[in-house]
Amino acid sequence: MALPFLIVAIDGGAAAGKSTTARALSARFNLLHVDTGSYYRAVTHELLRLGVATDDPGAIAAAAAGLALGTRVEGRNARIEIAGRGVEEADLRGPAVNAAVSHFAAVPAVRAALLAYQRDQARVAREGGFAGLVMEGRDIGTVIFPEADFRFFLHADPAERARRRAAEGQQDSIAERDRLDSSRKASPLQCPAGATDLDSTHLSLEEVVARVSAPIAARFAAGA
Ligand code: CDP
């Protein structure tokens, strides 16, 4: 029986539990894990390195169009490379990137620079022998893969999300990023129509993963 190649989209606000859920699905079903937030973070790091200001749309568009993007698969993770270089995890999650990322991500030219690249991750997953891919972000179920086999939207109380981020030891204004991400014109953060909406405020990680995994396990069990 041929196994299907499945695309799973997980969207949600900052610290809503997307990454931990996506990692668990990736391990259980052998899916390539694609964290598109890390892509926006890497592009932000590069634009800052080039000295591009967050309030200069012309310079942002010019720089974004010139980025040479590649992918390195590390275990089950897809890592972005810019001009053949990866970006250190500490730099991706540092305060400078935290403060700038939602500003750059609101610029259509930045989103356009990443659109085809993100869709192409399905090819990377197939060529890498994965059973599918799980992609997390803000606009995966709405814009990148609206036809995904499964689309989930995770949310949690702002206080609970702030607690989770602080527990990770990170200095991050998640409420401000959510405000910018939800109110922008280009691909705003929203629950995709028809997606499964899950409030994780009072659920453990195991419970979230169990709920998200059940229909995927059933699909794999049913075959192509
Ligand atoms: O991990 P966390 O939830 O804090 O955020 P992230 O997933 O690393 O995303 C960082 C930022 O990238 C978000 O606040 C958005 O501004 C932007 N982003 C986006 O616009 N579209 C995506 N598909 C993913 C991230």
Coordinates of C-alpha atoms and ligand atoms in Angstrom, one line a residue:
M1 CA 0.0 0.0 0.0
A2 CA 1.5 3.3 -1.1
L3 CA 1.8 5.9 1.7
P4 CA 0.4 9.4 1.0
F5 CA 2.7 12.4 1.0
L6 CA 1.1 14.7 3.6
I7 CA 1.3 18.5 4.1
V8 CA 0.4 19.7 7.5
A9 CA 0.1 23.5 8.1
I10 CA 0.2 24.9 11.7
D11 CA -0.4 28.6 12.2
G12 CA -0.7 30.7 15.3
G13 CA 0.6 33.7 17.3
A14 CA 3.9 34.0 19.1
A15 CA 4.5 31.2 21.7
A16 CA 1.2 29.5 20.9
G17 CA 3.0 26.1 20.9
K18 CA 3.5 25.7 17.1
S19 CA 7.2 24.6 17.3
T20 CA 6.8 22.0 20.0
T21 CA 3.8 20.6 18.2
A22 CA 5.5 20.6 14.8
R23 CA 8.6 18.9 16.2
A24 CA 6.5 16.2 17.8
L25 CA 4.6 15.5 14.5
S26 CA 7.8 15.6 12.6
A27 CA 9.3 12.9 14.8
R28 CA 6.2 10.7 15.0
F29 CA 5.4 10.7 11.2
N30 CA 8.8 11.4 9.7
L31 CA 7.8 14.7 8.3
L32 CA 10.3 17.4 7.3
H33 CA 9.9 20.2 9.9
V34 CA 9.8 23.7 8.4
D35 CA 9.7 26.6 10.8
T36 CA 8.9 29.6 8.5
G37 CA 9.3 32.0 11.5
S38 CA 13.0 31.0 11.4
Y39 CA 13.1 32.0 7.7
Y40 CA 11.6 35.4 8.5
R41 CA 14.1 35.7 11.3
A42 CA 17.1 34.8 9.1
V43 CA 16.0 37.3 6.4
T44 CA 15.6 39.9 9.2
H45 CA 19.1 39.2 10.5
E46 CA 20.5 39.6 7.0
L47 CA 18.7 42.9 6.3
L48 CA 19.9 44.2 9.6
R49 CA 23.5 43.1 8.7
L50 CA 23.2 45.0 5.4
G51 CA 22.1 48.1 7.3
V52 CA 18.6 48.2 5.9
A53 CA 16.2 50.2 8.1
T54 CA 12.8 48.8 9.1
D55 CA 11.0 51.9 7.8
D56 CA 12.6 52.1 4.3
P57 CA 10.3 50.0 2.0
G58 CA 12.4 50.8 -1.1
A59 CA 15.7 49.6 0.4
I60 CA 13.9 46.6 2.0
A61 CA 12.4 45.6 -1.4
A62 CA 15.8 46.0 -3.2
A63 CA 17.7 43.9 -0.6
A64 CA 14.9 41.2 -0.3
A65 CA 14.9 40.7 -4.1
G66 CA 18.7 40.1 -4.1
L67 CA 18.7 37.3 -1.5
A68 CA 20.1 34.0 -2.7
L69 CA 18.2 31.4 -0.6
G70 CA 19.1 27.8 -0.2
T71 CA 18.1 24.9 2.2
R72 CA 20.2 22.5 4.3
V73 CA 18.3 19.6 5.8
E74 CA 19.7 18.8 9.3
G75 CA 18.1 15.7 10.7
R76 CA 14.4 16.4 10.1
N77 CA 14.8 20.2 10.1
A78 CA 14.9 22.4 7.0
R79 CA 17.4 25.2 7.6
I80 CA 17.5 28.3 5.4
E81 CA 20.9 29.5 4.0
I82 CA 21.5 32.9 2.6
A83 CA 24.3 33.1 0.1
G84 CA 25.4 29.7 1.3
R85 CA 25.5 30.6 5.0
G86 CA 23.2 29.6 7.9
V87 CA 22.4 31.9 10.8
E88 CA 23.2 30.9 14.4
E89 CA 20.2 30.1 16.6
A90 CA 21.3 32.7 19.2
D91 CA 21.2 35.4 16.5
L92 CA 17.8 34.3 15.1
R93 CA 16.3 34.6 18.6
G94 CA 18.2 37.7 19.8
P95 CA 16.5 41.0 20.8
A96 CA 17.5 42.8 17.6
V97 CA 15.7 40.3 15.4
N98 CA 12.8 40.0 17.9
A99 CA 12.3 43.8 17.6
A100 CA 12.6 44.1 13.8
V101 CA 11.1 40.9 12.4
S102 CA 7.4 41.8 12.3
H103 CA 8.2 45.1 10.7
F104 CA 10.1 43.4 7.8
A105 CA 7.6 40.6 7.6
A106 CA 4.8 43.2 6.9
V107 CA 6.5 44.3 3.7
P108 CA 5.0 42.6 0.7
A109 CA 8.5 42.4 -1.1
V110 CA 9.8 40.3 1.8
R111 CA 6.9 38.0 1.8
A112 CA 7.2 37.7 -2.0
A113 CA 10.9 36.8 -1.7
L114 CA 9.9 33.9 0.6
L115 CA 6.7 32.6 -1.1
A116 CA 8.1 30.3 -3.9
Y117 CA 11.0 29.3 -1.6
Q118 CA 8.5 28.1 1.1
R119 CA 6.4 26.2 -1.4
D120 CA 9.5 24.5 -2.8
Q121 CA 10.1 22.9 0.6
A122 CA 7.6 20.2 -0.5
R123 CA 10.1 19.2 -3.2
V124 CA 12.9 19.2 -0.6
A125 CA 10.8 16.9 1.6
R126 CA 10.1 14.5 -1.2
E127 CA 13.7 14.4 -2.4
G128 CA 14.8 13.8 1.2
G129 CA 12.6 10.7 1.5
F130 CA 10.2 12.2 4.0
A131 CA 6.6 11.1 4.4
G132 CA 5.5 14.8 4.0
L133 CA 6.2 18.1 5.7
V134 CA 4.9 20.0 8.7
M135 CA 5.2 23.7 8.1
E136 CA 4.5 26.3 10.9
G137 CA 4.0 30.0 10.6
R138 CA 1.4 32.8 10.3
D139 CA 0.1 32.3 6.7
I140 CA 0.7 28.7 5.9
G141 CA -2.9 27.5 5.8
T142 CA -4.1 30.8 4.2
V143 CA -1.4 31.6 1.6
I144 CA 1.4 29.1 1.3
F145 CA -0.5 25.8 1.3
P146 CA -4.2 26.6 1.4
E147 CA -4.7 23.1 0.0
A148 CA -2.7 21.4 2.7
D149 CA -4.0 18.0 3.9
F150 CA -4.3 19.3 7.4
R151 CA -4.5 22.8 8.7
F152 CA -4.4 23.7 12.4
F153 CA -4.6 27.1 14.1
L154 CA -3.2 27.2 17.7
H155 CA -3.9 29.9 20.1
A156 CA -3.5 30.5 23.9
D157 CA -4.2 33.3 26.4
P158 CA -1.6 36.1 26.1
A159 CA -0.7 35.7 29.7
E160 CA 0.0 32.0 29.2
R161 CA 2.1 32.7 26.1
A162 CA 4.1 35.4 27.9
R163 CA 4.8 32.9 30.7
R164 CA 6.0 30.2 28.2
R165 CA 8.4 32.7 26.4
A166 CA 9.8 33.9 29.8
A167 CA 10.3 30.3 30.8
E168 CA 12.4 29.9 27.7
G169 CA 14.5 32.7 29.1
Q170 CA 13.7 35.0 26.2
Q171 CA 13.2 38.7 26.1
D172 CA 10.5 39.1 23.5
S173 CA 7.5 41.4 23.1
I174 CA 5.1 38.8 21.8
A175 CA 2.0 41.0 22.3
E176 CA 3.5 43.7 20.1
R177 CA 4.5 41.2 17.4
D178 CA 1.0 39.7 17.5
R179 CA -0.5 43.1 17.1
L180 CA 1.7 43.9 14.1
D181 CA 1.2 40.4 12.5
S182 CA -2.6 40.5 12.9
S183 CA -3.1 44.0 11.6
R184 CA -0.8 44.1 8.6
K185 CA -2.3 44.1 5.1
A186 CA -0.1 41.5 3.6
S187 CA -1.0 38.0 4.7
P188 CA -2.2 38.9 8.2
L189 CA -2.2 36.3 11.0
Q190 CA -5.7 34.7 11.0
C191 CA -7.3 31.4 11.4
P192 CA -7.6 29.9 7.9
A193 CA -11.2 29.2 6.9
G194 CA -12.0 25.6 7.5
A195 CA -8.9 25.0 9.7
T196 CA -9.0 23.2 13.1
D197 CA -8.9 25.8 15.8
L198 CA -7.2 24.7 19.0
D199 CA -7.0 26.7 22.2
S200 CA -4.0 25.3 24.1
T201 CA -4.3 27.6 27.2
H202 CA -5.4 24.7 29.4
L203 CA -4.0 21.8 27.5
S204 CA -0.6 20.1 28.1
L205 CA 1.7 19.7 25.2
E206 CA 0.9 16.0 25.2
E207 CA -2.8 16.8 24.9
V208 CA -2.2 19.2 22.0
V209 CA 0.0 16.7 20.2
A210 CA -2.5 13.9 20.7
R211 CA -5.4 16.0 19.2
V212 CA -3.4 17.1 16.2
S213 CA -1.8 13.6 15.6
A214 CA -5.1 11.6 15.6
P215 CA -6.4 12.6 12.2
I216 CA -2.9 12.4 10.7
A217 CA -2.3 8.9 12.0
A218 CA -5.7 7.8 10.7
R219 CA -4.9 9.1 7.2
F220 CA -1.5 7.3 7.1
A221 CA -3.3 4.1 8.4
A222 CA -5.8 4.5 5.5
G223 CA -3.0 4.8 2.9
A224 CA -3.0 6.9 -0.3
Ligands
CDP1 O1 8.4 31.5 17.5 P1 7.6 32.7 17.6 O2 6.1 32.3 17.6 O3 8.0 33.8 18.5 O4 7.7 33.5 16.2 P2 8.2 33.0 14.8 O5 7.3 31.9 14.4 O6 9.7 32.7 15.0 O7 8.0 34.2 13.8 C1 8.7 35.4 14.0 C2 8.0 36.5 13.2 O8 8.1 36.2 11.8 C3 6.5 36.6 13.4 O9 6.2 37.5 14.5 C4 6.0 37.3 12.1 O10 6.2 38.6 12.1 C5 6.9 36.6 11.1 N1 6.3 35.5 10.3 C6 5.5 35.8 9.3 O11 5.1 36.9 9.1 N2 4.9 34.8 8.6 C7 5.3 33.5 8.8 N3 4.7 32.5 8.1 C8 6.1 33.2 9.9 C9 6.6 34.2 10.7

